[in-house]
Amino acid sequence: MIGIDLGKNSCSLAGLDERGSVVLRRRMQPGTVVGFASKLAPCTIAMEACCGAHHLGRLLAAQGHTIKPMAPEYVRPYVKAQKNDDRDAEAIAEAATRPTMRSVELKSQDQLDIQSLHRVRSRLVGARTTLINQLRALLLERGATFPQGRRKFEIGLDAMLADAEGLPQGRIRQLLFDMRDEWSALDGRIDALDQEFSALARTDEAARRLTSIPGVGALNATALVAAVGRAESFSHARDLGAFLGLVPRQHTTGGKPRLLGISKRGNAYLRTLLIHGARAALPSLAKSETPLGAWLRGLLARCRRNTVVVALANKLARIAWALLRREGTFLIGQAAKV
């Protein structure tokens, strides 16, 4: 067993024998790890699932090694005494020896490419939101207010810019035009990425099956495929919901169970997409004469709407697991059984 603590400029390695004793300690540059591993007999190499882990893992797997990436939060309890790179590498190797330790599935290059597109889109959406909020503040300082909503603000701002007499005087006039052009440029880049996601959802078989689920569009489907692949690392449908943080957080002691709010663990971006999709699909699904519709109506009768939205998002995640593992299509009559 070898544990690798990855870093930008240096990596620390710790090797364990069959008894768990440390028999190897090395510190080297990231570019020399592959060459060093090529001289070793096939073994298990563990590392934290951080930036660069999937690329290095694919290179090491091609040499015949067994790769075991792990979430950093699972490694932290195994760090002994003072924290340093050598201790981290030893902790990674020791954590990987546990038979119940969960590992992260290595992502392919295509999955990483799709994830990169999603992260770029998320950054652009955040930049657009920041720009809109700044525009609202600048205009509010000059007595101009607009209704809530991005589209209403866009219409009102365009009307103001078209009326030269109604524009504020001074340097702010040209600044408003420049910021509006920046807003349009961000809209164009975001729309281009949305079209690319739509094309990916049509060409990828797994993503196309996922889009048959109500509330799961091209964004949700491609993000799910990029994050979990074929969902082979999840033995049960409930494991995917737990991975996304859509299940209640538990604090049980003395045999007295206590369930709190959702755990919010795992992929926050994917969890947000599923909750938004569930919120959009809830009205139509709750009116349908299906087992899923009856289940939703029962929840709405005794729970708050936001609670039902999160419960539906968890249900959508479980349905997505079933479609990815069993390679089927969505049947609304069987949805309540997942």
Short mmCIF file of C-alpha atoms in Angstrom, two decimals:
data_model
loop_
_atom_site.label_atom_id
_atom_site.label_comp_id
_atom_site.label_asym_id
_atom_site.label_seq_id
_atom_site.Cartn_x
_atom_site.Cartn_y
_atom_site.Cartn_z
CA MET A 1 0.00 0.00 0.00
CA ILE A 2 1.37 3.40 -1.01
CA GLY A 3 -0.13 6.71 0.03
CA ILE A 4 0.64 9.87 -1.96
CA ASP A 5 0.10 13.37 -0.63
CA LEU A 6 -0.26 15.40 -3.81
CA GLY A 7 1.04 18.96 -4.11
CA LYS A 8 1.73 21.50 -6.81
CA ASN A 9 5.52 21.46 -6.41
CA SER A 10 6.26 18.37 -4.31
CA CYS A 11 4.64 15.06 -3.38
CA SER A 12 5.22 12.90 -0.33
CA LEU A 13 4.99 9.09 -0.51
CA ALA A 14 4.58 6.61 2.31
CA GLY A 15 4.64 2.84 1.76
CA LEU A 16 3.16 0.23 4.11
CA ASP A 17 3.89 -3.49 4.26
CA GLU A 18 1.42 -6.29 5.00
CA ARG A 19 1.50 -5.53 8.73
CA GLY A 20 0.85 -1.81 8.22
CA SER A 21 4.36 -0.70 9.15
CA VAL A 22 5.92 2.21 7.26
CA VAL A 23 8.73 0.84 5.10
CA LEU A 24 9.08 3.66 2.57
CA ARG A 25 9.18 7.44 2.74
CA ARG A 26 9.98 9.57 -0.27
CA ARG A 27 9.55 13.19 -1.33
CA MET A 28 9.68 14.00 -5.02
CA GLN A 29 8.37 16.31 -7.70
CA PRO A 30 4.94 15.50 -9.20
CA GLY A 31 6.47 14.75 -12.62
CA THR A 32 8.64 11.94 -11.22
CA VAL A 33 5.86 10.00 -9.47
CA VAL A 34 4.88 8.07 -12.60
CA GLY A 35 8.50 7.06 -13.30
CA PHE A 36 8.98 5.95 -9.70
CA ALA A 37 5.79 3.88 -9.74
CA SER A 38 6.79 2.17 -12.98
CA LYS A 39 9.67 0.48 -11.10
CA LEU A 40 7.34 -0.99 -8.47
CA ALA A 41 5.43 -4.24 -8.58
CA PRO A 42 1.65 -3.76 -8.99
CA CYS A 43 0.26 -2.46 -5.72
CA THR A 44 -2.53 -0.28 -4.33
CA ILE A 45 -1.85 3.44 -4.55
CA ALA A 46 -4.08 5.73 -2.51
CA MET A 47 -4.42 9.50 -2.72
CA GLU A 48 -6.87 12.22 -1.85
CA ALA A 49 -9.38 13.02 -4.57
CA CYS A 50 -8.09 16.53 -5.20
CA CYS A 51 -6.95 18.53 -8.22
CA GLY A 52 -4.73 16.38 -10.43
CA ALA A 53 -5.63 13.10 -8.73
CA HIS A 54 -7.72 11.75 -11.62
CA HIS A 55 -5.06 12.50 -14.23
CA LEU A 56 -2.30 10.91 -12.15
CA GLY A 57 -4.57 8.01 -11.24
CA ARG A 58 -5.21 7.16 -14.90
CA LEU A 59 -1.46 7.16 -15.62
CA LEU A 60 -0.72 4.89 -12.66
CA ALA A 61 -3.63 2.57 -13.48
CA ALA A 62 -2.18 2.09 -16.96
CA GLN A 63 0.91 0.62 -15.27
CA GLY A 64 -1.20 -2.05 -13.55
CA HIS A 65 -1.57 -0.43 -10.15
CA THR A 66 -4.87 -0.32 -8.24
CA ILE A 67 -5.84 3.30 -7.64
CA LYS A 68 -7.89 4.30 -4.61
CA PRO A 69 -8.80 8.01 -4.45
CA MET A 70 -10.54 9.04 -1.23
CA ALA A 71 -12.37 12.08 0.05
CA PRO A 72 -10.01 14.24 2.17
CA GLU A 73 -12.49 14.31 5.07
CA TYR A 74 -12.09 10.53 5.46
CA VAL A 75 -8.30 10.81 5.69
CA ARG A 76 -8.15 13.58 8.30
CA PRO A 77 -8.87 11.36 11.37
CA TYR A 78 -5.82 9.21 10.55
CA VAL A 79 -3.29 12.06 10.79
CA LYS A 80 -1.14 11.48 13.88
CA ALA A 81 0.46 14.21 16.00
CA GLN A 82 1.70 17.22 14.03
CA LYS A 83 0.46 17.71 10.48
CA ASN A 84 3.02 17.68 7.68
CA ASP A 85 3.28 16.20 4.21
CA ASP A 86 4.90 12.96 5.38
CA ARG A 87 2.24 12.46 8.05
CA ASP A 88 -0.46 13.14 5.47
CA ALA A 89 0.95 10.51 3.11
CA GLU A 90 1.11 7.99 5.95
CA ALA A 91 -2.48 8.83 6.94
CA ILE A 92 -3.66 8.34 3.34
CA ALA A 93 -2.02 4.92 3.16
CA GLU A 94 -3.41 3.87 6.55
CA ALA A 95 -6.93 5.05 5.71
CA ALA A 96 -6.87 3.10 2.46
CA THR A 97 -6.16 -0.14 4.35
CA ARG A 98 -9.53 -0.01 6.07
CA PRO A 99 -11.94 -2.49 4.42
CA THR A 100 -14.93 -0.17 4.84
CA MET A 101 -13.18 2.92 3.44
CA ARG A 102 -15.08 4.48 0.54
CA SER A 103 -13.17 5.45 -2.58
CA VAL A 104 -13.93 7.86 -5.40
CA GLU A 105 -14.32 6.50 -8.90
CA LEU A 106 -11.66 7.72 -11.32
CA LYS A 107 -13.14 10.09 -13.87
CA SER A 108 -12.43 9.84 -17.57
CA GLN A 109 -11.12 12.76 -19.59
CA ASP A 110 -14.58 13.31 -21.09
CA GLN A 111 -16.13 13.56 -17.63
CA LEU A 112 -13.51 16.08 -16.55
CA ASP A 113 -14.14 18.12 -19.70
CA ILE A 114 -17.88 18.29 -18.99
CA GLN A 115 -17.22 19.23 -15.37
CA SER A 116 -14.89 21.99 -16.53
CA LEU A 117 -17.62 23.40 -18.78
CA HIS A 118 -20.07 23.39 -15.88
CA ARG A 119 -17.63 25.17 -13.60
CA VAL A 120 -16.88 27.81 -16.21
CA ARG A 121 -20.62 28.37 -16.70
CA SER A 122 -21.13 28.66 -12.93
CA ARG A 123 -18.37 31.28 -12.77
CA LEU A 124 -19.93 33.25 -15.63
CA VAL A 125 -23.37 33.16 -13.99
CA GLY A 126 -21.83 34.42 -10.77
CA ALA A 127 -20.06 37.22 -12.63
CA ARG A 128 -23.33 38.20 -14.31
CA THR A 129 -25.16 38.28 -10.98
CA THR A 130 -22.45 40.47 -9.48
CA LEU A 131 -22.64 42.83 -12.46
CA ILE A 132 -26.43 43.10 -12.24
CA ASN A 133 -26.31 43.82 -8.51
CA GLN A 134 -23.72 46.52 -9.08
CA LEU A 135 -25.83 48.07 -11.84
CA ARG A 136 -28.86 48.16 -9.55
CA ALA A 137 -26.82 49.85 -6.81
CA LEU A 138 -25.39 52.48 -9.15
CA LEU A 139 -28.82 53.36 -10.51
CA LEU A 140 -30.41 53.34 -7.05
CA GLU A 141 -27.90 56.02 -5.98
CA ARG A 142 -29.36 58.14 -8.77
CA GLY A 143 -33.00 57.53 -7.88
CA ALA A 144 -33.75 54.80 -10.45
CA THR A 145 -35.42 51.63 -9.11
CA PHE A 146 -36.55 48.55 -11.01
CA PRO A 147 -38.75 45.51 -10.24
CA GLN A 148 -37.20 42.30 -8.99
CA GLY A 149 -36.11 39.76 -11.57
CA ARG A 150 -33.30 39.75 -14.09
CA ARG A 151 -35.55 39.94 -17.13
CA LYS A 152 -37.61 42.88 -15.77
CA PHE A 153 -34.44 44.74 -14.90
CA GLU A 154 -33.03 44.09 -18.36
CA ILE A 155 -36.13 45.50 -20.04
CA GLY A 156 -36.15 48.56 -17.78
CA LEU A 157 -32.44 49.23 -18.25
CA ASP A 158 -32.70 48.98 -22.06
CA ALA A 159 -35.60 51.43 -21.99
CA MET A 160 -33.57 53.86 -19.88
CA LEU A 161 -30.53 53.60 -22.18
CA ALA A 162 -32.73 54.23 -25.20
CA ASP A 163 -33.99 57.49 -23.65
CA ALA A 164 -31.07 59.90 -23.80
CA GLU A 165 -32.89 62.56 -21.78
CA GLY A 166 -33.67 60.19 -18.93
CA LEU A 167 -30.06 59.06 -18.45
CA PRO A 168 -28.01 60.42 -15.55
CA GLN A 169 -25.53 63.13 -16.43
CA GLY A 170 -21.75 62.83 -16.15
CA ARG A 171 -19.31 59.96 -16.48
CA ILE A 172 -21.95 57.46 -15.37
CA ARG A 173 -23.67 57.64 -18.79
CA GLN A 174 -20.84 55.92 -20.67
CA LEU A 175 -20.23 53.57 -17.75
CA LEU A 176 -23.81 52.29 -17.97
CA PHE A 177 -23.40 51.56 -21.67
CA ASP A 178 -20.12 49.72 -21.03
CA MET A 179 -21.64 47.62 -18.26
CA ARG A 180 -24.65 46.79 -20.44
CA ASP A 181 -22.29 45.58 -23.19
CA GLU A 182 -20.46 43.45 -20.63
CA TRP A 183 -23.79 41.99 -19.53
CA SER A 184 -24.68 41.12 -23.14
CA ALA A 185 -21.28 39.48 -23.64
CA LEU A 186 -21.79 37.30 -20.54
CA ASP A 187 -25.27 36.34 -21.76
CA GLY A 188 -23.78 35.26 -25.07
CA ARG A 189 -21.10 33.09 -23.46
CA ILE A 190 -23.61 31.46 -21.11
CA ASP A 191 -26.05 30.78 -23.97
CA ALA A 192 -23.25 29.20 -26.01
CA LEU A 193 -22.43 26.83 -23.14
CA ASP A 194 -26.12 25.98 -22.70
CA GLN A 195 -26.34 25.03 -26.36
CA GLU A 196 -23.26 22.86 -25.96
CA PHE A 197 -24.84 21.09 -22.99
CA SER A 198 -28.01 20.50 -25.02
CA ALA A 199 -25.96 18.94 -27.82
CA LEU A 200 -24.12 16.73 -25.31
CA ALA A 201 -27.41 15.59 -23.78
CA ARG A 202 -28.65 14.53 -27.23
CA THR A 203 -25.51 12.61 -28.20
CA ASP A 204 -24.64 10.91 -24.89
CA GLU A 205 -26.81 7.84 -24.26
CA ALA A 206 -26.78 8.08 -20.45
CA ALA A 207 -27.56 11.80 -20.47
CA ARG A 208 -30.37 11.26 -22.97
CA ARG A 209 -31.99 8.72 -20.66
CA LEU A 210 -31.71 11.10 -17.72
CA THR A 211 -33.50 13.89 -19.58
CA SER A 212 -36.62 11.71 -19.64
CA ILE A 213 -36.98 12.38 -15.88
CA PRO A 214 -39.24 15.36 -15.05
CA GLY A 215 -37.13 18.21 -13.69
CA VAL A 216 -33.90 16.90 -15.23
CA GLY A 217 -32.79 18.91 -18.24
CA ALA A 218 -29.58 19.10 -20.21
CA LEU A 219 -27.70 20.85 -17.39
CA ASN A 220 -28.71 18.35 -14.72
CA ALA A 221 -28.17 15.33 -16.97
CA THR A 222 -24.68 16.28 -18.14
CA ALA A 223 -23.64 17.30 -14.61
CA LEU A 224 -24.82 13.94 -13.24
CA VAL A 225 -22.98 11.96 -15.92
CA ALA A 226 -19.81 14.01 -15.34
CA ALA A 227 -19.97 13.58 -11.55
CA VAL A 228 -21.00 9.93 -11.12
CA GLY A 229 -20.57 8.33 -14.55
CA ARG A 230 -22.56 5.10 -14.59
CA ALA A 231 -23.10 5.31 -10.81
CA GLU A 232 -21.13 2.09 -10.35
CA SER A 233 -19.58 3.32 -7.10
CA PHE A 234 -23.03 3.47 -5.44
CA SER A 235 -24.49 0.14 -4.38
CA HIS A 236 -27.96 1.51 -3.66
CA ALA A 237 -30.08 4.39 -4.89
CA ARG A 238 -30.10 5.97 -1.44
CA ASP A 239 -26.29 6.16 -1.54
CA LEU A 240 -26.43 8.68 -4.38
CA GLY A 241 -28.88 10.87 -2.46
CA ALA A 242 -26.61 10.72 0.58
CA PHE A 243 -23.58 11.56 -1.58
CA LEU A 244 -25.36 14.70 -2.80
CA GLY A 245 -26.33 15.78 0.72
CA LEU A 246 -30.08 15.44 0.11
CA VAL A 247 -30.78 13.22 3.14
CA PRO A 248 -31.37 14.30 6.77
CA ARG A 249 -28.35 14.80 8.97
CA GLN A 250 -28.43 12.35 11.87
CA HIS A 251 -27.40 12.96 15.45
CA THR A 252 -28.27 9.79 17.38
CA THR A 253 -27.01 9.05 20.87
CA GLY A 254 -28.14 6.72 23.62
CA GLY A 255 -30.39 4.88 21.19
CA LYS A 256 -32.53 7.99 20.62
CA PRO A 257 -32.60 8.89 16.91
CA ARG A 258 -32.65 12.56 16.01
CA LEU A 259 -32.91 13.74 12.40
CA LEU A 260 -31.93 17.31 11.55
CA GLY A 261 -31.86 19.25 8.26
CA ILE A 262 -30.25 17.89 5.12
CA SER A 263 -26.54 17.19 5.46
CA LYS A 264 -25.50 19.37 2.46
CA ARG A 265 -22.49 17.14 1.87
CA GLY A 266 -20.93 16.28 -1.46
CA ASN A 267 -21.37 18.17 -4.73
CA ALA A 268 -23.11 21.47 -3.88
CA TYR A 269 -23.44 22.48 -7.54
CA LEU A 270 -25.20 19.26 -8.51
CA ARG A 271 -27.42 19.41 -5.41
CA THR A 272 -28.47 22.94 -6.37
CA LEU A 273 -29.36 21.87 -9.91
CA LEU A 274 -31.48 18.97 -8.67
CA ILE A 275 -33.35 21.16 -6.18
CA HIS A 276 -34.08 23.76 -8.87
CA GLY A 277 -35.28 21.00 -11.19
CA ALA A 278 -37.49 19.53 -8.48
CA ARG A 279 -38.99 22.94 -7.75
CA ALA A 280 -39.88 23.38 -11.43
CA ALA A 281 -41.36 19.87 -11.77
CA LEU A 282 -43.30 19.81 -8.49
CA PRO A 283 -46.55 21.56 -9.65
CA SER A 284 -47.14 19.24 -12.62
CA LEU A 285 -46.05 16.06 -10.83
CA ALA A 286 -48.25 16.80 -7.80
CA LYS A 287 -51.31 17.05 -10.08
CA SER A 288 -50.62 13.77 -11.90
CA GLU A 289 -52.75 10.71 -11.07
CA THR A 290 -49.72 8.47 -10.45
CA PRO A 291 -48.12 6.91 -7.36
CA LEU A 292 -45.49 9.67 -7.48
CA GLY A 293 -48.22 12.32 -7.60
CA ALA A 294 -50.06 10.75 -4.65
CA TRP A 295 -46.81 10.62 -2.69
CA LEU A 296 -46.18 14.32 -3.35
CA ARG A 297 -49.72 15.32 -2.42
CA GLY A 298 -49.38 13.44 0.86
CA LEU A 299 -46.13 15.29 1.61
CA LEU A 300 -47.63 18.67 0.72
CA ALA A 301 -50.50 18.03 3.14
CA ARG A 302 -48.20 17.63 6.14
CA CYS A 303 -44.89 19.34 5.25
CA ARG A 304 -43.70 22.75 4.14
CA ARG A 305 -43.21 23.25 0.42
CA ASN A 306 -39.43 23.60 0.60
CA THR A 307 -39.24 20.30 2.47
CA VAL A 308 -41.24 18.62 -0.29
CA VAL A 309 -38.97 20.15 -2.94
CA VAL A 310 -35.87 18.66 -1.30
CA ALA A 311 -37.63 15.29 -0.87
CA LEU A 312 -38.50 15.33 -4.58
CA ALA A 313 -34.89 16.22 -5.45
CA ASN A 314 -33.76 13.18 -3.46
CA LYS A 315 -36.32 11.08 -5.33
CA LEU A 316 -35.01 12.38 -8.67
CA ALA A 317 -31.47 11.43 -7.65
CA ARG A 318 -32.62 7.90 -6.80
CA ILE A 319 -34.45 7.64 -10.13
CA ALA A 320 -31.29 8.84 -11.90
CA TRP A 321 -29.30 6.08 -10.18
CA ALA A 322 -31.79 3.48 -11.40
CA LEU A 323 -31.60 4.72 -14.98
CA LEU A 324 -27.80 4.85 -14.97
CA ARG A 325 -27.36 1.38 -13.45
CA ARG A 326 -30.17 -0.45 -15.23
CA GLU A 327 -29.93 1.46 -18.53
CA GLY A 328 -33.68 2.02 -18.75
CA THR A 329 -35.98 4.94 -19.38
CA PHE A 330 -38.18 6.80 -16.94
CA LEU A 331 -41.64 5.36 -16.27
CA ILE A 332 -43.67 7.63 -14.03
CA GLY A 333 -45.84 4.77 -12.82
CA GLN A 334 -42.82 3.10 -11.18
CA ALA A 335 -41.15 6.23 -9.83
CA ALA A 336 -42.55 5.95 -6.30
CA LYS A 337 -40.91 2.53 -5.86
CA VAL A 338 -37.32 3.79 -6.19
#
